[in-house]
Amino acid sequence: MSGDPIARPEPLSLVAEQRAAANTAASALTHGHPSSATPPAVTLEGVQVSFGDHVAVRNVTLAIPARQVTALIGPSGCGKTTLLRAINRLHDHTGGSVEGSIKLGDIDVYGADTRPELIRRRIGMVFQRPNPFPAMSVFENVVSGLRFNGVRGRALLRDAAESALHHAALWDTVKDRLNQPAVGLSGGQQQRLCIARALAVEPEVLLMDEPCSALDPIATAKIENLITRLAADVTIVLVTHNMFQAARVSDQAAVFLLGEDRVGELVEAGATDELFHEPKNPRTRDYVAGRVG
Amino acid sequence: MTVASALSRRDLVRAAAQRSLTRRRITGRLAQALCAVAAVASVAPLVALLYYTISRGAQVLSWSFLVNAPTPPGIPGGGISTAITGSAEIVGLALVIAIPIALLAALFLFERSGRLAAALRFSADVLAGVPSIIIGIFAYALLVLPLHAFSNLAAAFALAVLMLPIMIRADEEAMRTIALDLWEAGIALGARRGRVARSVVLRGALPDLVTGNLLAIARAVGETAPLLFTLATPVAAMTLLIYTDGTQAFPIAQETAWGTALVLLAFVLLLSVAAKIAAWRISRRAR
Ligand SMILES: Nc1ncnc2c1ncn2[C@@H]1O[C@H](COP(=O)(O)OP(=O)(O)O)[C@@H](O)[C@H]1O
Ligand SMILES: [Mg+2]
């Protein structure tokens, strides 16, 4: 499966190839057919996000396949976070304006009669830095999203919490301290708690913004393993500036780079192993070879 | 840059560091001593004040002093019970008025960044600088004159107006310590803004809210000027009693003032300890 993030002796394309091979084998077992045949979970068309006069990222047209891991990669400042936050309408509160079309299935995310709260329930998010609610226990953190969405009933909440913690590979670690403060956990555990919190509201899509950038290599490896397993049920969009991480865990990748005018743009997207093996765009080739960014 | 010049530069730096070492050590010691003197000087008045109040007030203090009602001058056995209950009632009422309004206003400031929020913040700052005696006249004009009566309500209103700006800014500060990323984490789960404000912002800020409001309360408990205009008699509140009895020539009145001062001090102290314990327990009990 995914390799050790500390040792990176293998070339990028080889890592991606192993990952692709493992994935094909796995999906052949579970689904009986390659998963790329399923319709996209999220579709972006001509998306541009700007803050006032400043365009942060433009002209993004991308289909995000259901129940796969799609990595958004590129150097820092090229608009990956900005684009990711457009997908669950977090820019509603930051003053960023989103143009173009974003669809969840066939629902227009920015439609006039689309409630942002319902979109965000279906498109979960994991942030760059672990951010469990400090005044809450482990259990309260996991079920907080359910409570926010009006779910009641102790049995139901307990059930959902246990299931989400199992999914986040955290149950065995925290099952005896569910009522203790979440801030007592280690950084990696806190991030997995945030993943459990996001999973508890049963999202279809999970946006992850460099979820390992604040973690040590061992915690990173755990989260990467988790991402690979979660993709069986949930569509994952993973922002990372670490190409090796993208190669290890993603099925699809989209490369973002800064254009001549310092505006981020989507340069190339495709199956991860192909993208790293034989990039079509010369700018992608330079980036993958480590010549820019 | 050549190797030779880099080497000589290293020698220069080393020589300068060596030469100035003694001077730097002396300045450091001097600064430390100065800080220590300043620290003692700032604590000294507090210690003196506590000592003086306790030594003068303790002679007067007795059970009957606390529970007996005041007696007319010259009649022994009087206490300050009316002033104690009056102060407690006025401050309690003021808190009931000020705390919820301040919380809601602070939430508004926390969430909005528009012109209205800026105006509100500015007026809170102006209000915080208004002398308390003016707030007393304001309460007099607004509540005492029209109702033709002094009242605890008018006094509580004056104290609430006094506390509001301090509480609003303290509450907003406390909420701001809850980082934006926690707010966003709540929003990203599909919560509505009001829900995030309640469950994430207020709950997370609770310990800081308690400590912040305590400062405002401590300030209000000790206020005298607003009460001058709103209460009929000095025996209706502790600060007023200290003010009137303390400025009289009779030793008995002076003794009463000292005793009351001690009770008031203990009251404020108790309040801060209680609030500290509450804040500590709230932050520990992560439910
Ligand atoms: N809230 C904001 N207000 C103004 N500009 C922003 C804001 N958020 C991001 N930007 C701008 O958008 C650009 C892309 O940033 P970001 O999406 O964070 O890049 P990345 O995640 O790829 O490192 C940057 O130029 C940044 O200054
Ligand atoms: Mg980013």
Coordinates of C-alpha atoms and ligand atoms in Angstrom, one line a residue:
Chain A
M1 CA 0.0 0.0 0.0
S2 CA 1.2 3.5 0.6
G3 CA 4.8 3.9 1.5
D4 CA 6.7 5.3 4.4
P5 CA 6.7 9.1 4.1
I6 CA 10.2 9.3 5.6
A7 CA 12.0 7.2 3.1
R8 CA 11.5 8.4 -0.4
P9 CA 14.0 6.5 -2.5
E10 CA 11.7 5.7 -5.3
P11 CA 11.0 8.1 -8.1
L12 CA 7.7 9.9 -8.1
S13 CA 6.3 8.1 -11.1
L14 CA 7.1 4.7 -9.6
V15 CA 5.3 5.6 -6.4
A16 CA 2.2 6.6 -8.4
E17 CA 2.4 3.5 -10.5
Q18 CA 2.4 1.2 -7.5
R19 CA -0.5 3.1 -6.0
A20 CA -2.4 2.8 -9.3
A21 CA -1.7 -0.9 -9.5
A22 CA -2.8 -1.5 -5.9
N23 CA -5.9 0.5 -6.5
T24 CA -7.0 -1.3 -9.7
A25 CA -6.6 -4.6 -7.9
A26 CA -8.6 -3.4 -4.9
S27 CA -11.4 -1.9 -7.0
A28 CA -11.6 -5.0 -9.1
L29 CA -12.2 -7.0 -5.9
T30 CA -14.7 -4.7 -4.3
H31 CA -16.6 -3.1 -7.2
G32 CA -15.9 -5.6 -10.0
H33 CA -15.2 -2.7 -12.4
P34 CA -12.9 0.2 -12.6
S35 CA -14.3 3.1 -10.5
S36 CA -13.6 5.7 -13.1
A37 CA -16.8 4.7 -14.8
T38 CA -18.9 6.3 -12.0
P39 CA -20.3 9.8 -12.7
P40 CA -18.3 12.7 -11.1
A41 CA -19.3 13.7 -7.5
V42 CA -18.3 17.3 -8.0
T43 CA -18.0 19.2 -11.3
L44 CA -16.2 22.5 -11.6
E45 CA -16.7 24.6 -14.8
G46 CA -14.8 27.8 -15.5
V47 CA -14.4 28.5 -11.8
Q48 CA -12.7 31.7 -10.7
V49 CA -12.3 33.0 -7.2
S50 CA -11.3 36.6 -6.5
F51 CA -10.9 38.9 -3.5
G52 CA -11.9 42.4 -4.6
D53 CA -9.8 43.1 -7.7
H54 CA -7.3 40.3 -6.9
V55 CA -8.0 37.1 -8.8
A56 CA -6.6 34.2 -6.7
V57 CA -7.4 31.3 -9.1
R58 CA -9.1 31.2 -12.5
N59 CA -10.4 29.1 -15.2
V60 CA -10.7 25.8 -13.3
T61 CA -12.7 23.1 -15.2
L62 CA -12.4 19.8 -13.4
A63 CA -14.5 16.7 -12.8
I64 CA -13.9 15.0 -9.4
P65 CA -14.7 11.3 -9.7
A66 CA -16.9 9.8 -6.9
R67 CA -15.2 7.6 -4.3
Q68 CA -11.7 8.3 -5.4
V69 CA -8.9 10.5 -4.1
T70 CA -8.3 13.6 -6.2
A71 CA -5.2 15.6 -5.3
L72 CA -4.8 19.3 -5.9
I73 CA -1.1 20.0 -6.1
G74 CA 1.1 23.0 -6.8
P75 CA 3.4 25.5 -5.1
S76 CA 2.2 27.6 -2.2
G77 CA 0.1 30.6 -3.2
C78 CA -1.4 29.2 -6.4
G79 CA -4.9 29.1 -5.0
K80 CA -5.4 25.5 -3.9
T81 CA -6.9 26.4 -0.6
T82 CA -9.0 29.2 -2.2
L83 CA -10.4 26.8 -4.7
L84 CA -11.1 24.1 -2.1
R85 CA -13.1 26.5 0.0
A86 CA -15.2 27.5 -2.9
I87 CA -16.5 23.9 -3.1
N88 CA -18.2 24.1 0.3
R89 CA -19.0 27.8 0.1
L90 CA -16.7 28.9 2.9
H91 CA -16.0 32.1 0.9
D92 CA -19.5 33.2 1.8
H93 CA -17.9 34.5 5.0
T94 CA -14.5 35.7 3.8
G95 CA -15.4 38.1 1.1
G96 CA -14.2 36.0 -1.8
S97 CA -16.4 35.9 -4.8
V98 CA -16.8 32.8 -6.8
E99 CA -17.7 32.8 -10.5
G100 CA -18.4 29.8 -12.8
S101 CA -20.3 26.7 -11.9
I102 CA -19.7 24.2 -9.1
K103 CA -22.0 21.2 -9.0
L104 CA -22.5 18.5 -6.3
G105 CA -24.0 15.7 -8.3
D106 CA -26.5 17.7 -10.3
I107 CA -27.2 20.3 -7.6
D108 CA -25.8 23.8 -8.3
V109 CA -23.7 24.6 -5.2
Y110 CA -24.3 28.3 -5.7
G111 CA -27.9 28.0 -6.9
A112 CA -30.3 30.7 -5.7
D113 CA -32.4 28.2 -3.7
T114 CA -29.4 26.1 -2.4
R115 CA -29.0 26.3 1.3
P116 CA -25.2 26.6 2.1
E117 CA -25.8 24.7 5.4
L118 CA -27.1 21.7 3.5
I119 CA -24.2 21.8 1.0
R120 CA -21.7 21.9 3.9
R121 CA -23.3 19.0 5.6
R122 CA -22.8 17.0 2.4
I123 CA -19.3 18.3 1.7
G124 CA -17.2 18.0 4.8
M125 CA -13.9 19.7 5.4
V126 CA -10.7 18.9 7.3
F127 CA -8.4 21.9 7.8
Q128 CA -4.7 22.4 7.6
R129 CA -4.2 22.7 11.4
P130 CA -6.2 20.3 13.6
N131 CA -9.0 22.4 15.1
P132 CA -11.0 20.3 17.6
F133 CA -13.4 22.4 19.7
P134 CA -11.4 23.1 22.8
A135 CA -14.3 23.4 25.3
M136 CA -15.6 20.0 24.3
S137 CA -14.8 16.4 25.1
V138 CA -13.7 13.9 22.5
F139 CA -17.3 12.6 22.3
E140 CA -18.8 16.0 22.1
N141 CA -16.4 17.0 19.3
V142 CA -17.4 14.0 17.2
V143 CA -21.1 14.5 17.6
S144 CA -21.0 18.3 17.4
G145 CA -21.8 18.4 13.7
L146 CA -24.8 16.1 14.3
R147 CA -26.1 18.3 17.0
F148 CA -25.6 21.4 14.8
N149 CA -27.7 19.6 12.2
G150 CA -30.5 18.9 14.6
V151 CA -29.8 15.2 15.3
R152 CA -31.0 14.1 18.7
G153 CA -31.1 10.9 20.7
R154 CA -28.3 9.6 22.9
A155 CA -28.3 6.1 21.4
L156 CA -28.1 7.5 17.9
L157 CA -25.3 10.0 18.8
R158 CA -23.3 7.3 20.6
D159 CA -23.6 5.0 17.6
A160 CA -22.6 7.6 15.1
A161 CA -19.7 8.7 17.3
E162 CA -18.4 5.1 17.6
S163 CA -18.7 4.5 13.9
A164 CA -17.1 7.8 12.9
L165 CA -14.2 7.1 15.3
H166 CA -13.8 3.6 13.9
H167 CA -13.6 5.1 10.4
A168 CA -11.0 7.6 11.5
A169 CA -9.0 4.8 13.1
L170 CA -9.2 6.5 16.4
W171 CA -11.7 4.3 18.4
D172 CA -9.2 2.0 20.1
T173 CA -7.2 5.0 21.2
V174 CA -10.0 7.1 22.6
K175 CA -12.7 4.6 23.6
D176 CA -11.7 4.9 27.3
R177 CA -11.4 8.7 27.3
L178 CA -14.4 9.8 25.4
N179 CA -15.4 12.3 28.1
Q180 CA -12.0 13.9 28.4
P181 CA -11.0 17.2 26.7
A182 CA -10.2 16.8 23.1
V183 CA -7.2 19.1 23.4
G184 CA -5.5 16.5 25.5
L185 CA -4.9 14.4 22.4
S186 CA -1.7 14.5 20.3
G187 CA -1.6 16.5 17.1
G188 CA -2.1 13.5 14.9
Q189 CA -4.9 12.2 17.1
Q190 CA -6.6 15.6 17.0
Q191 CA -6.5 15.6 13.3
R192 CA -8.1 12.2 13.1
L193 CA -10.6 13.4 15.6
C194 CA -11.4 16.3 13.2
I195 CA -11.7 13.7 10.4
A196 CA -14.2 11.7 12.6
R197 CA -16.1 14.9 13.4
A198 CA -16.4 15.6 9.6
L199 CA -17.4 12.0 8.9
A200 CA -20.0 11.8 11.6
V201 CA -22.5 14.0 9.6
E202 CA -22.2 11.4 6.7
P203 CA -20.8 13.6 4.0
E204 CA -20.5 12.4 0.4
V205 CA -17.4 14.5 -0.2
L206 CA -14.5 15.3 2.1
L207 CA -12.3 18.3 1.4
M208 CA -8.9 18.0 3.0
D209 CA -6.5 21.0 3.0
E210 CA -3.0 19.8 3.6
P211 CA -4.2 17.7 6.5
C212 CA -0.7 16.5 7.4
S213 CA 1.3 19.7 7.1
A214 CA 1.3 20.2 10.9
L215 CA 2.0 16.5 11.7
D216 CA 5.1 14.4 12.2
P217 CA 6.0 11.6 9.7
I218 CA 4.3 8.8 11.7
A219 CA 1.1 10.7 12.2
T220 CA 1.3 11.6 8.5
A221 CA 1.6 8.0 7.5
K222 CA -1.5 7.1 9.6
I223 CA -3.6 9.8 7.9
E224 CA -2.4 8.8 4.5
N225 CA -3.5 5.2 5.2
L226 CA -6.8 6.5 6.4
I227 CA -7.4 8.6 3.3
T228 CA -6.8 5.6 1.1
R229 CA -9.4 3.5 3.1
L230 CA -11.9 6.3 3.3
A231 CA -12.1 6.6 -0.4
A232 CA -14.1 3.4 -0.5
D233 CA -17.1 5.4 0.8
V234 CA -16.3 9.0 0.4
T235 CA -15.1 11.2 -2.4
I236 CA -11.9 12.9 -1.3
V237 CA -10.3 16.1 -2.5
L238 CA -6.9 16.4 -1.0
V239 CA -4.8 19.6 -1.2
T240 CA -1.1 19.0 -0.8
H241 CA 2.1 20.6 -1.9
N242 CA 3.9 17.3 -1.3
M243 CA 4.0 15.5 -4.6
F244 CA 5.1 12.3 -3.0
Q245 CA 2.0 12.3 -0.9
A246 CA -0.1 12.9 -4.0
A247 CA 1.6 10.0 -5.7
R248 CA 1.1 7.8 -2.7
V249 CA -2.6 8.4 -2.0
S250 CA -4.3 9.9 -5.0
D251 CA -6.0 8.4 -8.0
Q252 CA -6.4 11.7 -9.9
A253 CA -4.3 14.8 -9.6
A254 CA -4.7 18.4 -10.8
V255 CA -1.6 20.6 -11.0
F256 CA -2.0 24.3 -10.2
L257 CA 0.7 26.8 -11.0
L258 CA 1.0 30.6 -11.0
G259 CA 0.5 32.2 -14.5
E260 CA 2.5 35.0 -15.9
D261 CA 0.4 37.5 -14.1
R262 CA 0.7 35.7 -10.7
V263 CA -2.8 34.3 -10.9
G264 CA -3.2 30.6 -10.0
E265 CA -4.5 28.4 -12.7
L266 CA -5.2 24.7 -13.4
V267 CA -2.4 23.5 -15.7
E268 CA -3.1 19.8 -16.1
A269 CA -5.3 17.1 -14.6
G270 CA -5.5 13.4 -15.0
A271 CA -4.8 10.0 -13.6
T272 CA -2.0 10.5 -11.0
D273 CA 0.4 7.8 -12.4
E274 CA 0.0 9.2 -16.0
L275 CA 0.4 12.8 -14.8
F276 CA 3.7 11.9 -13.0
H277 CA 4.8 9.5 -15.7
E278 CA 4.2 11.4 -18.9
P279 CA 2.9 14.9 -18.2
K280 CA 1.5 16.5 -21.4
N281 CA 2.0 20.1 -20.5
P282 CA 5.7 21.3 -20.4
R283 CA 5.0 23.4 -17.3
T284 CA 3.7 20.3 -15.5
R285 CA 6.8 18.5 -16.6
D286 CA 9.0 21.1 -15.1
Y287 CA 7.0 21.2 -11.9
V288 CA 7.0 17.4 -11.5
A289 CA 10.7 17.3 -12.2
G290 CA 11.2 19.8 -9.4
R291 CA 12.3 22.7 -11.7
V292 CA 9.6 25.2 -10.5
G293 CA 7.6 25.8 -7.4
Chain B
M1 CA 33.2 38.8 -0.2
T2 CA 36.7 37.3 0.1
V3 CA 37.6 34.7 2.7
A4 CA 40.1 37.0 4.3
S5 CA 37.7 39.8 4.9
A6 CA 35.1 37.4 6.3
L7 CA 37.7 36.1 8.8
S8 CA 38.7 39.6 9.9
R9 CA 35.0 40.5 10.3
R10 CA 34.5 37.5 12.5
D11 CA 37.5 38.8 14.7
L12 CA 35.9 42.2 14.9
V13 CA 32.6 40.9 16.0
R14 CA 34.2 38.6 18.6
A15 CA 36.4 41.5 20.0
A16 CA 33.4 43.8 20.3
A17 CA 31.3 41.2 22.0
Q18 CA 34.1 40.5 24.5
R19 CA 34.8 44.2 25.2
S20 CA 31.2 45.1 25.9
L21 CA 30.5 42.1 28.0
T22 CA 31.0 43.8 31.4
R23 CA 29.0 46.8 30.4
R24 CA 26.2 44.7 29.2
R25 CA 26.2 42.6 32.4
I26 CA 26.0 45.7 34.5
T27 CA 23.1 47.2 32.5
G28 CA 21.3 43.9 32.7
R29 CA 21.7 43.8 36.5
L30 CA 20.6 47.4 36.8
A31 CA 17.5 46.8 34.7
Q32 CA 16.6 43.8 36.8
A33 CA 17.0 45.7 40.1
L34 CA 14.8 48.6 38.7
C35 CA 12.1 46.1 37.8
A36 CA 12.1 44.6 41.3
V37 CA 11.9 48.1 42.9
A38 CA 8.9 49.0 40.6
A39 CA 7.2 45.7 41.4
V40 CA 7.5 46.3 45.2
A41 CA 6.4 49.9 44.8
S42 CA 3.3 48.9 43.0
V43 CA 2.3 46.2 45.5
A44 CA 3.1 48.3 48.6
P45 CA 0.0 50.5 48.4
L46 CA -2.2 47.5 48.1
V47 CA -0.6 45.8 51.2
A48 CA -0.8 49.1 53.1
L49 CA -4.4 49.5 52.2
L50 CA -5.3 46.0 53.2
Y51 CA -3.5 46.3 56.4
Y52 CA -5.0 49.6 57.4
T53 CA -8.6 48.6 56.4
I54 CA -8.3 45.3 58.3
S55 CA -6.8 46.8 61.4
R56 CA -9.3 49.6 61.6
G57 CA -12.3 47.6 60.4
A58 CA -11.7 44.4 62.4
Q59 CA -12.3 46.3 65.7
V60 CA -15.8 47.1 64.6
L61 CA -16.7 43.8 63.0
S62 CA -19.1 41.5 64.8
W63 CA -22.0 39.4 64.0
S64 CA -24.5 42.0 65.1
F65 CA -22.7 44.6 62.9
L66 CA -23.5 42.4 59.9
V67 CA -27.1 41.4 60.7
N68 CA -28.5 44.4 62.6
A69 CA -30.2 47.2 60.9
P70 CA -28.7 50.7 61.4
T71 CA -29.8 52.6 64.5
P72 CA -30.2 56.4 64.8
P73 CA -27.1 58.3 65.9
G74 CA -26.3 57.8 69.6
I75 CA -28.2 54.5 69.9
P76 CA -25.8 51.6 70.2
G77 CA -26.1 48.1 68.7
G78 CA -26.6 49.3 65.1
G79 CA -25.4 47.3 62.1
I80 CA -25.1 47.7 58.4
S81 CA -27.5 44.9 57.2
T82 CA -29.5 47.3 55.0
A83 CA -26.4 48.5 53.2
I84 CA -25.2 44.9 52.6
T85 CA -28.5 43.6 51.3
G86 CA -29.0 46.9 49.3
S87 CA -25.6 46.6 47.6
A88 CA -26.1 43.0 46.8
E89 CA -29.6 43.7 45.4
I90 CA -28.4 46.7 43.3
V91 CA -25.3 44.9 41.9
G92 CA -27.3 41.7 41.3
L93 CA -30.0 43.7 39.4
A94 CA -27.3 45.6 37.5
L95 CA -25.7 42.3 36.4
V96 CA -29.0 40.9 35.2
I97 CA -29.5 44.0 33.1
A98 CA -25.9 44.3 31.8
I99 CA -24.6 40.8 31.2
P100 CA -27.1 39.6 28.6
I101 CA -27.0 43.0 26.7
A102 CA -23.2 43.0 26.7
L103 CA -23.0 39.4 25.5
L104 CA -25.4 40.0 22.6
A105 CA -23.7 43.3 21.6
A106 CA -20.3 41.6 21.8
L107 CA -21.6 38.7 19.6
F108 CA -22.7 41.3 17.1
L109 CA -19.3 42.9 17.1
F110 CA -17.6 39.5 16.8
E111 CA -19.6 38.6 13.7
R112 CA -19.9 41.9 11.8
S113 CA -17.2 44.1 10.6
G114 CA -19.3 46.8 8.9
R115 CA -19.9 50.4 9.7
L116 CA -22.5 49.7 12.3
A117 CA -20.1 47.5 14.2
A118 CA -17.4 50.2 14.1
A119 CA -19.9 52.8 15.3
L120 CA -21.0 50.6 18.2
R121 CA -17.4 49.8 19.2
F122 CA -16.6 53.5 19.1
S123 CA -19.6 54.5 21.3
A124 CA -18.7 51.7 23.7
D125 CA -15.3 53.3 24.1
V126 CA -16.7 56.7 24.6
L127 CA -19.2 55.5 27.1
A128 CA -16.4 53.7 29.0
G129 CA -14.7 57.1 29.4
V130 CA -17.8 59.0 30.7
P131 CA -17.3 59.9 34.4
S132 CA -19.6 57.9 36.7
I133 CA -21.1 61.0 38.2
I134 CA -22.6 61.9 34.9
I135 CA -24.0 58.5 34.5
G136 CA -25.6 59.1 38.0
I137 CA -27.2 62.3 36.8
F138 CA -28.4 60.5 33.7
A139 CA -30.1 57.8 35.7
Y140 CA -31.6 60.5 38.0
A141 CA -33.1 62.3 35.0
L142 CA -34.3 59.1 33.4
L143 CA -35.7 57.1 36.3
V144 CA -35.8 59.1 39.5
L145 CA -37.4 62.3 38.3
P146 CA -40.2 60.7 36.2
L147 CA -41.1 58.2 38.9
H148 CA -40.8 60.7 41.7
A149 CA -38.8 58.2 43.8
F150 CA -35.3 57.1 44.5
S151 CA -35.0 53.3 43.9
N152 CA -32.6 50.4 43.8
L153 CA -33.8 50.0 40.2
A154 CA -32.5 53.4 39.3
A155 CA -29.2 52.7 41.0
A156 CA -28.9 49.3 39.3
F157 CA -29.6 51.0 35.9
A158 CA -26.8 53.5 36.5
L159 CA -24.4 50.7 37.4
A160 CA -25.4 48.7 34.4
V161 CA -24.7 51.6 32.1
L162 CA -21.4 51.9 33.8
M163 CA -20.5 48.2 33.3
L164 CA -21.9 47.8 29.8
P165 CA -19.0 49.3 27.7
I166 CA -16.4 47.5 29.8
M167 CA -18.3 44.2 29.5
I168 CA -18.8 44.6 25.8
R169 CA -15.2 45.0 25.0
A170 CA -14.1 42.3 27.5
D171 CA -16.6 39.9 26.0
E172 CA -15.5 40.7 22.4
E173 CA -11.9 40.2 23.4
A174 CA -12.8 36.8 25.0
M175 CA -14.6 35.8 21.8
R176 CA -11.7 36.8 19.6
T177 CA -9.5 34.4 21.5
I178 CA -11.6 31.7 19.9
A179 CA -9.8 31.6 16.7
L180 CA -11.5 32.0 13.3
D181 CA -10.6 28.4 12.4
L182 CA -12.8 27.1 15.1
W183 CA -15.7 29.2 13.9
E184 CA -15.1 27.9 10.4
A185 CA -14.9 24.4 11.6
G186 CA -18.4 24.8 12.9
I187 CA -19.7 26.4 9.8
A188 CA -18.1 23.7 7.7
L189 CA -20.1 21.1 9.5
G190 CA -23.3 22.6 8.2
A191 CA -24.1 24.7 11.3
R192 CA -25.9 28.0 11.1
R193 CA -24.0 31.1 12.3
G194 CA -26.1 31.5 15.5
R195 CA -25.5 28.0 16.5
V196 CA -21.8 28.3 16.1
A197 CA -21.9 31.5 18.1
R198 CA -23.6 29.6 20.9
S199 CA -21.9 26.2 20.9
V200 CA -18.4 27.1 19.8
V201 CA -17.7 30.7 20.4
L202 CA -19.6 31.3 23.7
R203 CA -18.7 27.9 25.1
G204 CA -15.1 28.1 24.2
A205 CA -14.8 31.7 25.5
L206 CA -16.7 31.0 28.8
P207 CA -13.7 31.1 31.1
D208 CA -12.5 34.3 29.6
L209 CA -16.0 35.7 29.6
V210 CA -16.2 35.1 33.4
T211 CA -12.9 36.7 34.2
G212 CA -13.6 39.6 31.8
N213 CA -17.0 40.4 33.3
L214 CA -15.5 40.1 36.8
L215 CA -13.4 43.2 36.2
A216 CA -16.5 45.2 35.3
I217 CA -18.4 43.9 38.3
A218 CA -15.6 44.8 40.7
R219 CA -15.6 48.3 39.3
A220 CA -19.4 48.6 39.7
V221 CA -19.4 47.3 43.2
G222 CA -17.1 50.0 44.4
E223 CA -18.9 52.9 42.6
T224 CA -20.4 55.7 44.8
A225 CA -21.2 58.6 42.5
P226 CA -24.1 57.0 40.5
L227 CA -25.7 56.0 43.9
L228 CA -25.6 59.6 45.2
F229 CA -28.3 60.5 42.7
T230 CA -30.4 57.4 42.8
L231 CA -30.7 56.2 46.4
A232 CA -32.7 58.0 49.1
T233 CA -30.5 57.1 52.1
P234 CA -26.9 56.3 52.7
V235 CA -27.8 53.1 54.5
A236 CA -29.1 51.7 51.3
A237 CA -25.7 50.7 49.9
M238 CA -22.2 50.1 51.3
T239 CA -20.2 52.5 49.3
L240 CA -22.7 55.3 50.1
L241 CA -22.5 54.5 53.8
I242 CA -18.7 54.6 53.7
Y243 CA -18.9 58.0 51.9
T244 CA -21.3 59.6 54.3
D245 CA -20.1 58.1 57.6
G246 CA -16.5 58.3 56.7
T247 CA -16.7 62.1 56.3
Q248 CA -18.3 62.7 59.6
A249 CA -16.4 63.8 62.7
F250 CA -18.0 61.4 65.2
P251 CA -15.8 58.5 66.0
I252 CA -18.8 56.1 65.9
A253 CA -19.6 57.0 62.4
Q254 CA -16.0 56.7 61.4
E255 CA -15.8 53.2 62.9
T256 CA -18.9 52.2 61.0
A257 CA -17.3 53.4 57.8
W258 CA -14.2 51.3 58.5
G259 CA -16.2 48.3 59.3
T260 CA -18.2 48.7 56.1
A261 CA -15.1 49.2 54.1
L262 CA -13.7 45.9 55.4
V263 CA -17.0 44.1 54.5
L264 CA -16.9 45.6 51.0
L265 CA -13.3 44.6 50.5
A266 CA -14.2 41.0 51.6
F267 CA -17.1 41.1 49.2
V268 CA -15.0 42.0 46.2
L269 CA -12.3 39.5 47.2
L270 CA -14.9 36.8 47.6
L271 CA -16.4 37.7 44.2
S272 CA -13.0 37.4 42.5
V273 CA -12.2 34.1 44.1
A274 CA -15.6 32.7 43.2
A275 CA -15.3 33.8 39.6
K276 CA -11.8 32.4 39.4
I277 CA -13.0 29.0 40.7
A278 CA -16.0 29.1 38.3
A279 CA -13.8 29.9 35.3
W280 CA -11.4 27.1 36.3
R281 CA -14.1 24.6 36.8
I282 CA -15.8 25.5 33.5
S283 CA -12.6 25.2 31.5
R284 CA -11.9 21.8 33.2
R285 CA -15.3 20.3 32.8
A286 CA -15.2 19.9 29.1
R287 CA -18.6 18.5 28.5
Ligands
LIG1 N1 -9.2 35.9 2.5 C1 -8.4 36.3 1.5 N2 -8.4 37.7 1.2 C2 -7.6 38.1 0.2 N3 -6.7 37.3 -0.5 C3 -6.7 36.0 -0.2 C4 -7.5 35.5 0.8 N4 -7.3 34.1 0.9 C5 -6.4 33.9 -0.1 N5 -6.0 35.0 -0.8 C6 -5.1 35.1 -1.9 O1 -5.3 34.0 -2.8 C7 -4.1 33.5 -3.3 C8 -4.0 32.0 -3.2 O2 -3.9 31.7 -1.8 P1 -4.2 30.2 -1.3 O3 -5.4 29.7 -1.9 O4 -4.0 30.2 0.2 O5 -2.9 29.4 -1.9 P2 -2.4 27.9 -1.6 O6 -3.4 27.3 -0.7 O7 -2.3 27.3 -3.0 O8 -1.1 28.1 -1.0 C9 -3.0 34.3 -2.6 O9 -2.5 35.3 -3.4 C10 -3.6 34.9 -1.4 O10 -3.0 36.1 -1.1
MG2 MG -3.1 26.5 1.2

